[in-house]
mmCIF file of C-alpha atoms in Angstrom:
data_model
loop_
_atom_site.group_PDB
_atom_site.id
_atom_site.type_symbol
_atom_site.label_atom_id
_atom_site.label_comp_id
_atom_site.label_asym_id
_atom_site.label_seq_id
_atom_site.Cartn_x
_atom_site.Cartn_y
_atom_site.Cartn_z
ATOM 1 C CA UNK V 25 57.360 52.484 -53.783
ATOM 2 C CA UNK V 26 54.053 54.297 -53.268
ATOM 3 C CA UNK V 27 52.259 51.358 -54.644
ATOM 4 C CA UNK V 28 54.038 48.834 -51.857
ATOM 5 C CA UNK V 29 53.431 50.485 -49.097
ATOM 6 C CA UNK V 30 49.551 51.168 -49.607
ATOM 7 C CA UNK V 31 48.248 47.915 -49.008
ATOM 8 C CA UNK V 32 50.091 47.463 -45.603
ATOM 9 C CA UNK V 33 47.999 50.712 -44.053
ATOM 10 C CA UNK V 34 44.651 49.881 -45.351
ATOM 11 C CA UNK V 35 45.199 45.722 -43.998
ATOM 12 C CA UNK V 36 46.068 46.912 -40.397
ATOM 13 C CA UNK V 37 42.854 49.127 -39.540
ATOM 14 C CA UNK V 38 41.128 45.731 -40.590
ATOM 15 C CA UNK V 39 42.908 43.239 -38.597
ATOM 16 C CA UNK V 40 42.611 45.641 -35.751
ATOM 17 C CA UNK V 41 39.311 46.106 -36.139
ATOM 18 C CA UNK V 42 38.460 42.163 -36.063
ATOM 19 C CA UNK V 43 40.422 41.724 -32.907
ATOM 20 C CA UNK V 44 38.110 43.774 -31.306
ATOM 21 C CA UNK V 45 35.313 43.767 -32.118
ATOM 22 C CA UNK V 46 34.199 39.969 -33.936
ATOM 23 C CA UNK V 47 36.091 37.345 -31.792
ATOM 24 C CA UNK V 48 37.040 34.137 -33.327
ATOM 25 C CA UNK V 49 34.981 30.636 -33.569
ATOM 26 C CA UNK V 50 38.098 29.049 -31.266
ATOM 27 C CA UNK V 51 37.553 32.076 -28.783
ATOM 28 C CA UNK V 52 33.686 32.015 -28.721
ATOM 29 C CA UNK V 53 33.450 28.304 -28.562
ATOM 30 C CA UNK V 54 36.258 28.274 -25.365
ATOM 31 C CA UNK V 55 34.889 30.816 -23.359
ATOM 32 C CA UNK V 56 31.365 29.715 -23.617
ATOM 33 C CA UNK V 57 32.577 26.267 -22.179
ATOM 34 C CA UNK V 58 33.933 27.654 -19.475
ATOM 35 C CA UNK V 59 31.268 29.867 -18.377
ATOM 36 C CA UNK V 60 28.572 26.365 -18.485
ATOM 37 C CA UNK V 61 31.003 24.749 -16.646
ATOM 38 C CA UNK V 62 31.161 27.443 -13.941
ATOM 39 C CA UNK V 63 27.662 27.671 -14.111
ATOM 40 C CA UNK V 64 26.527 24.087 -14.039
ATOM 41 C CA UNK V 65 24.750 23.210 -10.787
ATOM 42 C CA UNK V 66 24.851 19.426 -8.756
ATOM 43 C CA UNK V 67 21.931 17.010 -9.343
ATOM 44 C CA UNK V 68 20.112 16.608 -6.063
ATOM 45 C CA UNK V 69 17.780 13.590 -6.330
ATOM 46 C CA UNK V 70 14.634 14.762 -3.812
ATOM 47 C CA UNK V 71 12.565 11.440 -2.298
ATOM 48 C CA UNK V 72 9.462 12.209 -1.865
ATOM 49 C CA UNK V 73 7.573 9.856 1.041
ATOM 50 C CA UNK V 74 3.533 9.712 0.597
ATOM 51 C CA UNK V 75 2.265 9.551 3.580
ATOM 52 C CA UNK V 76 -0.397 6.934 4.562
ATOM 53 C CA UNK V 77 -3.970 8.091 4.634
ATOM 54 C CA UNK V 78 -6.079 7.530 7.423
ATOM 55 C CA UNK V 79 -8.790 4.624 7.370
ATOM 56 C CA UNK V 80 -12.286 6.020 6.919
ATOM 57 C CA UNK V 81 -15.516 5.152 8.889
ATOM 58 C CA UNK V 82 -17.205 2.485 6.795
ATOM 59 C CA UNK V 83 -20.670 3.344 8.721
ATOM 60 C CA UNK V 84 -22.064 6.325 10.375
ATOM 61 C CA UNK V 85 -21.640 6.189 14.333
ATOM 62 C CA UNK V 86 -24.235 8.093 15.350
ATOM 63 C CA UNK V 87 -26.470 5.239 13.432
ATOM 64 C CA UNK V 88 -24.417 2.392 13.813
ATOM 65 C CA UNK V 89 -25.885 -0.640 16.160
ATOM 66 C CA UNK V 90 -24.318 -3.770 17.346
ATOM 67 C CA UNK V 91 -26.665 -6.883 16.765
ATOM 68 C CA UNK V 92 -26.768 -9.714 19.116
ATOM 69 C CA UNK V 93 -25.762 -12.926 17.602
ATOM 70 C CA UNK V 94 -29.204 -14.689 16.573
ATOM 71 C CA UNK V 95 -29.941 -17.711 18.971
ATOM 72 C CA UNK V 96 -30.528 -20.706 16.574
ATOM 73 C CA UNK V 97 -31.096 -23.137 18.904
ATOM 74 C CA UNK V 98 -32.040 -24.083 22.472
ATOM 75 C CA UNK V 99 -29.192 -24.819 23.777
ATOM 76 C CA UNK V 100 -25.778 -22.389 24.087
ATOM 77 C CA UNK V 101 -22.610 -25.114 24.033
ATOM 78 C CA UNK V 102 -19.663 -23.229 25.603
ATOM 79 C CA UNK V 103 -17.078 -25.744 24.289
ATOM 80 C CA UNK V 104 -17.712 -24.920 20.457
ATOM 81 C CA UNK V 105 -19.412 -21.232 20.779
ATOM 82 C CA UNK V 106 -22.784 -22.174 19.152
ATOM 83 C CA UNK V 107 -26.093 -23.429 19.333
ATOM 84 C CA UNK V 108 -26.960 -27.046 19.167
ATOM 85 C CA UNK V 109 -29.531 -27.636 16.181
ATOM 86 C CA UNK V 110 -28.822 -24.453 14.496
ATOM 87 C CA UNK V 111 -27.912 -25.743 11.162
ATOM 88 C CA UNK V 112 -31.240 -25.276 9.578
ATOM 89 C CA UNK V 113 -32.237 -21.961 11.042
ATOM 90 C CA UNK V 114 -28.435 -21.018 10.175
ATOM 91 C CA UNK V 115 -28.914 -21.898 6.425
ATOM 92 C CA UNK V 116 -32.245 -19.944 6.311
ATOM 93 C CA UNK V 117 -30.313 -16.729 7.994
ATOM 94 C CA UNK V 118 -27.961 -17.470 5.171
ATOM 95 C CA UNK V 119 -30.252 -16.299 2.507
ATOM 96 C CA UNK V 120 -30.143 -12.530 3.860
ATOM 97 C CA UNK V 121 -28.005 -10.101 1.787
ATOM 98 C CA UNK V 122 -24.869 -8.496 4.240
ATOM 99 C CA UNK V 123 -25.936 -5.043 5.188
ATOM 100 C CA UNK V 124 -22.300 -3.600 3.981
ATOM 101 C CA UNK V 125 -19.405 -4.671 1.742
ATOM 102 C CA UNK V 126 -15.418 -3.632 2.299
ATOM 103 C CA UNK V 127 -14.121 -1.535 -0.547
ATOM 104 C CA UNK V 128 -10.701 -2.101 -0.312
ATOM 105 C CA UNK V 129 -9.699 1.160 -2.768
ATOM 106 C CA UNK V 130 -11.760 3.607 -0.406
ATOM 107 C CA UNK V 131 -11.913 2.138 2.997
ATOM 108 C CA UNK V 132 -8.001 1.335 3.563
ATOM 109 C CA UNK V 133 -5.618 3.225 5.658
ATOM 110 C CA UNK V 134 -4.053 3.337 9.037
ATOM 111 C CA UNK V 135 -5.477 3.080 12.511
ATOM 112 C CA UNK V 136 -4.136 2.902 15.726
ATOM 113 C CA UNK V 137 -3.342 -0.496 15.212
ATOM 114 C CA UNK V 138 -0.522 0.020 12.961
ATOM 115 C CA UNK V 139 1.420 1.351 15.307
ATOM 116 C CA UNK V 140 1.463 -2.683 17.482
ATOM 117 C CA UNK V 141 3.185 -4.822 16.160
ATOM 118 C CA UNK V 142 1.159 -8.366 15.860
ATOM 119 C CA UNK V 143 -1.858 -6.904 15.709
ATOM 120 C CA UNK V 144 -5.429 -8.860 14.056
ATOM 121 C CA UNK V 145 -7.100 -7.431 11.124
ATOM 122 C CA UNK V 146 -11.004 -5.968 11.773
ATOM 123 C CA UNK V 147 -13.880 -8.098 11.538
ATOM 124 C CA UNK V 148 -16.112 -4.842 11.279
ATOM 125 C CA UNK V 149 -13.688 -3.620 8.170
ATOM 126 C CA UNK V 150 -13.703 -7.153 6.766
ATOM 127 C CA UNK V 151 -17.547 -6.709 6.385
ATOM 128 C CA UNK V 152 -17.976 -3.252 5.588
ATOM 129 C CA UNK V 153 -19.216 -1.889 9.019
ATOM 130 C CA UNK V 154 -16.812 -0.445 11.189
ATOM 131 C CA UNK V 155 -17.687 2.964 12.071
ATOM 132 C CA UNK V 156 -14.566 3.734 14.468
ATOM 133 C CA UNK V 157 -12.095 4.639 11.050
ATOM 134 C CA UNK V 158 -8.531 5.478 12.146
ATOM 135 C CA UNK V 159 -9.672 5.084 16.018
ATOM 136 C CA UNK V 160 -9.874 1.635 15.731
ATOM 137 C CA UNK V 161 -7.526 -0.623 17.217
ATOM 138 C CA UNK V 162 -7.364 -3.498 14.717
ATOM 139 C CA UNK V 163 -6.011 -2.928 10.873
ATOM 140 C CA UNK V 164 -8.223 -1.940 8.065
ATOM 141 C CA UNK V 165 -5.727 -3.147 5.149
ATOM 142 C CA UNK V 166 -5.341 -6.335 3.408
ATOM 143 C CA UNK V 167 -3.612 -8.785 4.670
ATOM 144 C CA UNK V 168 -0.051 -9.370 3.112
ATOM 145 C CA UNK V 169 -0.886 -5.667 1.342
ATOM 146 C CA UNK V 170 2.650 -4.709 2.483
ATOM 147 C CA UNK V 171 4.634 -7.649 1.335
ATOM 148 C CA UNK V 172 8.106 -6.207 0.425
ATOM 149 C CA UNK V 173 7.301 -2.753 1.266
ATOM 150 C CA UNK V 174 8.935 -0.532 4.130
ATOM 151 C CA UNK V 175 11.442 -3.849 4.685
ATOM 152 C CA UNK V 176 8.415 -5.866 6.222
ATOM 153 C CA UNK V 177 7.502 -9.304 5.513
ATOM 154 C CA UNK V 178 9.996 -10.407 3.114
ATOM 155 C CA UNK V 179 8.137 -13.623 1.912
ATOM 156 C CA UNK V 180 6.040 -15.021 4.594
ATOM 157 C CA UNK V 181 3.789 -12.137 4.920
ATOM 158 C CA UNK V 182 1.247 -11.528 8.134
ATOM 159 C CA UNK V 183 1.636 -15.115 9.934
ATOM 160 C CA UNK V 184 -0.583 -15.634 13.217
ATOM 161 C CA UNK V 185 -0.721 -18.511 15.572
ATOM 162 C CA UNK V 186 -2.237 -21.424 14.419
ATOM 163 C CA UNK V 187 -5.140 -21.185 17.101
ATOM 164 C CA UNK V 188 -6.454 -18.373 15.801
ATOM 165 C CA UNK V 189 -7.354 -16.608 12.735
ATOM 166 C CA UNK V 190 -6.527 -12.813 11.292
ATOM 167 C CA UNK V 191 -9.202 -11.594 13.512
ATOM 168 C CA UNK V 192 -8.054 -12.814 16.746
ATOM 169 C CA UNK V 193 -11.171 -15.486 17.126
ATOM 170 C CA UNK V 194 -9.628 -18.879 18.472
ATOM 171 C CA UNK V 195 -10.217 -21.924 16.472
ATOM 172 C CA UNK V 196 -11.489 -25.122 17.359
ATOM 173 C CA UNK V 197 -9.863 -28.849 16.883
ATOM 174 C CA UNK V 198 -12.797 -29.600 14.059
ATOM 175 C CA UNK V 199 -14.803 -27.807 11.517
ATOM 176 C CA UNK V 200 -18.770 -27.209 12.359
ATOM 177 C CA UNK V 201 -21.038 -29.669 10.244
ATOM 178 C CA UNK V 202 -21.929 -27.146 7.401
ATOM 179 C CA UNK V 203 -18.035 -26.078 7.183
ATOM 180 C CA UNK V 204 -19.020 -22.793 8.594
ATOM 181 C CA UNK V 205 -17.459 -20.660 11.358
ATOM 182 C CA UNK V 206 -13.458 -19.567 11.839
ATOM 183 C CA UNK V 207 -12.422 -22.961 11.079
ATOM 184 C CA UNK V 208 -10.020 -25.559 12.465
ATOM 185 C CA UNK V 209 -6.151 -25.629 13.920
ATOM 186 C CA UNK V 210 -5.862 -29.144 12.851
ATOM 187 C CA UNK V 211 -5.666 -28.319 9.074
ATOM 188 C CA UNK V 212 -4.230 -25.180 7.180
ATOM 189 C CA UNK V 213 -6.854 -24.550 5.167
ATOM 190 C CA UNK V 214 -6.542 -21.885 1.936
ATOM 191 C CA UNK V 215 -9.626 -22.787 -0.083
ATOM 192 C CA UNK V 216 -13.166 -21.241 -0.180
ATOM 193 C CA UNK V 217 -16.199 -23.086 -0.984
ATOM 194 C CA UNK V 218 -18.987 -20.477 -2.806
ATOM 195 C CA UNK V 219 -22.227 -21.658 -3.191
ATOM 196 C CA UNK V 220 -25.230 -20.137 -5.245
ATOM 197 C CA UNK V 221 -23.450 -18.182 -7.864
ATOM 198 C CA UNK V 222 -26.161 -17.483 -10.664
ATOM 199 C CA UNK V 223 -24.931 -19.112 -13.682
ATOM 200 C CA UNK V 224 -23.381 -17.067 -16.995
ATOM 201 C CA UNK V 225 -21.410 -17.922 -19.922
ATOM 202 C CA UNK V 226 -18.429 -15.518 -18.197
ATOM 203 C CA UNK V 227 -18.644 -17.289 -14.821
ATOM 204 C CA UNK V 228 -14.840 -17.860 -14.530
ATOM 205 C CA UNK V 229 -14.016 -14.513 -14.856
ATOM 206 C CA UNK V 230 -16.598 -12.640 -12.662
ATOM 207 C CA UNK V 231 -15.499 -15.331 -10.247
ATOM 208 C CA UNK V 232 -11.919 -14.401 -10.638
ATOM 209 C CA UNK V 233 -12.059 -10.710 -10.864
ATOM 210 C CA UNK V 234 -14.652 -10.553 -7.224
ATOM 211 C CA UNK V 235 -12.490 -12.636 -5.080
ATOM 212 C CA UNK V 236 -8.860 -11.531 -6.527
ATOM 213 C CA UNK V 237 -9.703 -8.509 -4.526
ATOM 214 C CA UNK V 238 -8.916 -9.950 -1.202
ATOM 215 C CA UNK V 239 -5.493 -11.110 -1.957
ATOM 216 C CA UNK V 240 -3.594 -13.005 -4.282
ATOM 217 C CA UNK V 241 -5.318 -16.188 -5.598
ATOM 218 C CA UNK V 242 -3.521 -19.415 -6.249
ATOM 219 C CA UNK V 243 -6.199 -21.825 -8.183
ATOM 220 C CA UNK V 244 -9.765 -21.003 -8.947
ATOM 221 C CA UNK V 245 -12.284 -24.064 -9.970
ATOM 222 C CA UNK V 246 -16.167 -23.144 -11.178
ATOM 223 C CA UNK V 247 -18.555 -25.658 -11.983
ATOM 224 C CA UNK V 248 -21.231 -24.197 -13.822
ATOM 225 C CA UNK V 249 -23.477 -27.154 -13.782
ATOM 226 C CA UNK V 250 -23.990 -26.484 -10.363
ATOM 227 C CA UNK V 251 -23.242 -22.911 -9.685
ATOM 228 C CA UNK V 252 -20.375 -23.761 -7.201
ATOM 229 C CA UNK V 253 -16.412 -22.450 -7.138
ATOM 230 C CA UNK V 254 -13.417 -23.118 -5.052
ATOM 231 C CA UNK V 255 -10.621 -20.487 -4.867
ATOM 232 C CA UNK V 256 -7.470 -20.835 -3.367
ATOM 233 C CA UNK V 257 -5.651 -18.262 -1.902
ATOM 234 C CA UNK V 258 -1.819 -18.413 -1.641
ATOM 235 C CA UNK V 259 -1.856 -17.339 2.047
ATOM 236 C CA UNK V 260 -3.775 -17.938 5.102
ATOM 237 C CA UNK V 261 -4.859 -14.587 6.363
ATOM 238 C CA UNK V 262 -6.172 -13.881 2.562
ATOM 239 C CA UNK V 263 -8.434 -16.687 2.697
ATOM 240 C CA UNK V 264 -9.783 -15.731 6.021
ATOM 241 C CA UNK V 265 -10.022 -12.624 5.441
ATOM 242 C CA UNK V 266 -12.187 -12.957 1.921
ATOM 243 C CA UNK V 267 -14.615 -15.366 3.867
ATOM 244 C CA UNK V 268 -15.648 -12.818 6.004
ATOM 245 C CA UNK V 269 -15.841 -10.046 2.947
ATOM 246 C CA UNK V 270 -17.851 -12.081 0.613
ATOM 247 C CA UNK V 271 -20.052 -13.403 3.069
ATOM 248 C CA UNK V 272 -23.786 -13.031 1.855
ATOM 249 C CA UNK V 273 -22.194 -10.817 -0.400
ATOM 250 C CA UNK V 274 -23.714 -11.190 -4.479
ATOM 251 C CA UNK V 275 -21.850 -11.100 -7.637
ATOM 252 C CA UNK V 276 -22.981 -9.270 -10.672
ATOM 253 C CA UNK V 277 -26.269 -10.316 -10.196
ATOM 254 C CA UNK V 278 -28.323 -10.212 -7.307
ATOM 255 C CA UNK V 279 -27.826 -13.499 -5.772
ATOM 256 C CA UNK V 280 -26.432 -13.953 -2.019
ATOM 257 C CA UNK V 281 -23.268 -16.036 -1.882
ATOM 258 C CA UNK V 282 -23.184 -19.331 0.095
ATOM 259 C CA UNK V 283 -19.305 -18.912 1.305
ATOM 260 C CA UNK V 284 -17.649 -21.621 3.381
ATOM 261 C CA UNK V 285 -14.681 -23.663 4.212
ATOM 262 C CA UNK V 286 -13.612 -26.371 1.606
ATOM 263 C CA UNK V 287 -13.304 -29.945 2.590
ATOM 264 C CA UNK V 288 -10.404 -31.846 1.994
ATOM 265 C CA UNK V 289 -9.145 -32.423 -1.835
ATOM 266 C CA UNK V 290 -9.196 -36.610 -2.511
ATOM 267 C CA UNK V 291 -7.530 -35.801 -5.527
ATOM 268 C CA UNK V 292 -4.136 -37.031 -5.363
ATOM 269 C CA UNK V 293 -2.212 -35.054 -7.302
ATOM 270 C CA UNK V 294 -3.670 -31.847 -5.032
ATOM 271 C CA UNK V 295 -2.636 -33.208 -1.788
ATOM 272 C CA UNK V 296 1.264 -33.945 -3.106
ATOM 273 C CA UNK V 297 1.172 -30.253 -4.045
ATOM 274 C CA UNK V 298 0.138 -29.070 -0.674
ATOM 275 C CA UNK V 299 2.297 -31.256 0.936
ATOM 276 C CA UNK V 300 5.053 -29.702 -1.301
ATOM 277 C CA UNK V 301 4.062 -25.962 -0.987
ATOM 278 C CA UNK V 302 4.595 -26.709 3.319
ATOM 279 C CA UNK V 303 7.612 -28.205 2.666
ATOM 280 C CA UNK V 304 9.040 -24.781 0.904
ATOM 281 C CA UNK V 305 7.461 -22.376 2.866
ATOM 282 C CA UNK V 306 9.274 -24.110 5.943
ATOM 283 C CA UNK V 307 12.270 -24.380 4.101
ATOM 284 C CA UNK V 308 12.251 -20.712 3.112
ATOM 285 C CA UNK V 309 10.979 -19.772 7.141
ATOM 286 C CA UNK V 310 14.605 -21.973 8.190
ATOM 287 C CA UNK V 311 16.873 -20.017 5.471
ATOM 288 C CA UNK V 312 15.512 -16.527 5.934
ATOM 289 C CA UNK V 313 16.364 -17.219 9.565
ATOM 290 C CA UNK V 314 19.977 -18.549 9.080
ATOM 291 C CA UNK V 315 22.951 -16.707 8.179
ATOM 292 C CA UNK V 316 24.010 -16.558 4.345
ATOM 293 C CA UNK V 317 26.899 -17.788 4.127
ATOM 294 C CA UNK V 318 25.809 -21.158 6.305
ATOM 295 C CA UNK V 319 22.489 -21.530 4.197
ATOM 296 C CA UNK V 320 24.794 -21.343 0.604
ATOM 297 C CA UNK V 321 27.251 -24.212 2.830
ATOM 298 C CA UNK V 322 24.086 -26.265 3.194
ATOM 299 C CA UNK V 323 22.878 -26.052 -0.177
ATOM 300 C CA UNK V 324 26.377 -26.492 -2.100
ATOM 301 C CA UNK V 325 26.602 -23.508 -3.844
ATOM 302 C CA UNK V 326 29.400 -20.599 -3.595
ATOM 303 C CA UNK V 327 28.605 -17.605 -1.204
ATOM 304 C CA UNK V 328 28.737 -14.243 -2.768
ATOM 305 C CA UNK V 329 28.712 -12.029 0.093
ATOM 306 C CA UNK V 330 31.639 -11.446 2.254
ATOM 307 C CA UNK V 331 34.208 -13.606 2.801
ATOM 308 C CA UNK V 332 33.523 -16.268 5.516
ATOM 309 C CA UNK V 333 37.119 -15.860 6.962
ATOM 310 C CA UNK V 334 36.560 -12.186 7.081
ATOM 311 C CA UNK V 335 33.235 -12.326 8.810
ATOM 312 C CA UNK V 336 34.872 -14.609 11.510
ATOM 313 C CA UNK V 337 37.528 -12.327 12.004
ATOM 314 C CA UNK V 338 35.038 -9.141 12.325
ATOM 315 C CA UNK V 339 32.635 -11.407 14.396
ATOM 316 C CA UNK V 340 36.298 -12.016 16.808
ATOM 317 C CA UNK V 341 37.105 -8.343 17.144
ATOM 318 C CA UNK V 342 33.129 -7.021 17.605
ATOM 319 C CA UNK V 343 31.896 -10.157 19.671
ATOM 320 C CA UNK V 344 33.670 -8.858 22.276
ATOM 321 C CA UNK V 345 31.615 -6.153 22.921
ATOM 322 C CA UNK V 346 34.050 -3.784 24.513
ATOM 323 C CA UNK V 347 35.060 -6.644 27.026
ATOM 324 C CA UNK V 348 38.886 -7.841 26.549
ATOM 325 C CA UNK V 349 38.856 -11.344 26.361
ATOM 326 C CA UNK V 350 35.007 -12.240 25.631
ATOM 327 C CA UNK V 351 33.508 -13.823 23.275
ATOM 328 C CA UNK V 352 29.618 -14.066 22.839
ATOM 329 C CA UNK V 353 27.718 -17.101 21.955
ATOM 330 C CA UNK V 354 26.024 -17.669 18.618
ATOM 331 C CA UNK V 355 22.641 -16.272 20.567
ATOM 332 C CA UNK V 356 24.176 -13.568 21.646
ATOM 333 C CA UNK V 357 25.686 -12.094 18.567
ATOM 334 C CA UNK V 358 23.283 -12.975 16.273
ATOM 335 C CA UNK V 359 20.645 -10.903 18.597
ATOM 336 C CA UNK V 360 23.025 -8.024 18.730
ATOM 337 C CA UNK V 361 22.908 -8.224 14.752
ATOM 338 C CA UNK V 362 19.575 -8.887 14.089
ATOM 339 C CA UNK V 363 18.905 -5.322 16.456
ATOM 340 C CA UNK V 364 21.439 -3.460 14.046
ATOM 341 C CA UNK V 365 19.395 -4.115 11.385
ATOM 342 C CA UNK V 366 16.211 -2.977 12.705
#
């Protein structure tokens, strides 16, 4: 009897002392998940905006001096804004290094200018000599920099009036003899004609890598044999703009760049393809204007936005503007819309 009832009293002391003291795996394991998931904090996601910098002087003020044009020729015609006989003292001119170049990396950032909307791009910033910096009132950026940024420009980037160019300077109805100048409204012109590039084995790609810095390049074409390229730009405002930059600008080497406007292509095959690329950058000016649903009607495929019935009835009930009975006009709401958006 003795014997039984020992092992009950020295059992108990244990078990009591376990409960107390060492808690189980199931008891450690729940009441650690519940304290993480009292304790676990929300995920806040934190945007962080960099501002814009402002554009820097490119020249000192105090120093800086406005040039008058040079007079290369007797006579000043006021139809086409230059001398008469001024071709051969203009190519001679031409042989004079520019007295600044436009780093795009260190000279870019915003000026008054940013702040109206339409405004031209500097000529002083295109060449490397604007000394006014942020004060200025024309952009120092690339054109078509901010394609798909900040909602602006979707796909036809910084589009001026055919009568003028990026910088505001109004074209005339024909190019000058030596394809010099702004340039013509009659044409849309996109490639550059550069002239006295000193000759290497790497031509293509000095080419390539000097002039991709003014925008995005369609087509480039050297030929060595003569020290001549053409590049292509795929917009407008980059090929007017990069005339301007490399102007009596040099390479790698120390030669000064020839830079004007290209004459037409008799190639065939090039002029189909420009007649094709105006085609689709019309087309895509008419569908971006459009609504969505009526530009999927016109092409034949399904619309997968909202549903066309719905948009008719919310158009029904919202048209009305508050007004029982009144129903605006395709102008109307579409200008009510298009202000919702911006």
């Amino acid at each position: 009897m003795a014997e039984v009832a020992t092992p009950p009293t020295d059992i108990a002391p244990l078990a009591a002392f376990e409960d107390t003291s060492l808690p189980t795996t199931e008891s450690a394991l729940t009441s650690t998940n519940t304290t993480t998931d009292l304790a676990a904090p929300a995920r806040k996601t934190k945007i962080i905006k960099r501002k814009r910098r402002p554009a820097r002087p490119q020249q000192d003020p105090a120093t800086f001096k406005t040039e008058p044009p040079p007079q290369t020729g007797t006579i000043f015609n006021i139809w086409y804004n230059k001398w008469s006989g001024g071709d051969r003292e203009d190519a001679f001119s031409s042989k004079h290094q520019a007295k600044g170049r436009c780093s795009v990396a260190r000279d870019s950032g915003y000026t008054r200018a940013d702040k109206v909307p339409g405004s031209y791009f500097c000529l002083f910033f295109a060449r490397g000599l604007c000394p006014r910096g942020q004060d200025c009132e024309y952009l120092h950026r690339l054109p078509n920099s901010r394609l798909g940024k900040e909602g602006e420009g979707a796909g036809l980037g910084d589009i001026y009036p055919s009568n003028v160019d990026c910088f505001g300077r109004d074209k005339f109805s024909d190019y000058r003899d030596d394809m010099g100048g702004v340039g013509s409204f009659m044409r849309v012109n996109r490639t550059l004609y550069i002239g006295r590039i000193h000759v290497t084995d790497d031509i293509e790609e000095v080419v390539a890598r000097h002039f991709a810095e003014w925008g995005q390049v369609e087509r480039i074409r050297v030929l060595p044999s003569r020290g001549v390229a053409f590049v292509t730009y795929t917009h407008l405002a980059n090929s007017e703009f990069a005339k301007e930059a490399m102007a009596h600008q040099s390479l790698d080497h120390d030669e000064t760049l020839n830079v004007r406007w290209a004459t037409v292509d008799p190639n065939p095959v090039a002029q189909k393809r420009e007649a094709r690329r105006v085609e689709e950058q019309a087309a895509e000016a008419i569908r971006r204007a459009l609504p969505a649903s009526y530009v999927a009607e016109l092409e034949g495929r399904r619309y997968e936005g909202a549903d066309p019935e719905e948009e008719r009835k919310r158009r029904k009930i919202e048209g009305s503007f508050g007004l029982q009975g009144y129903e605006a006009g395709d102008k109307v709401w579409y200008a009510a819309k298009k202000a919702r958006i911006e």
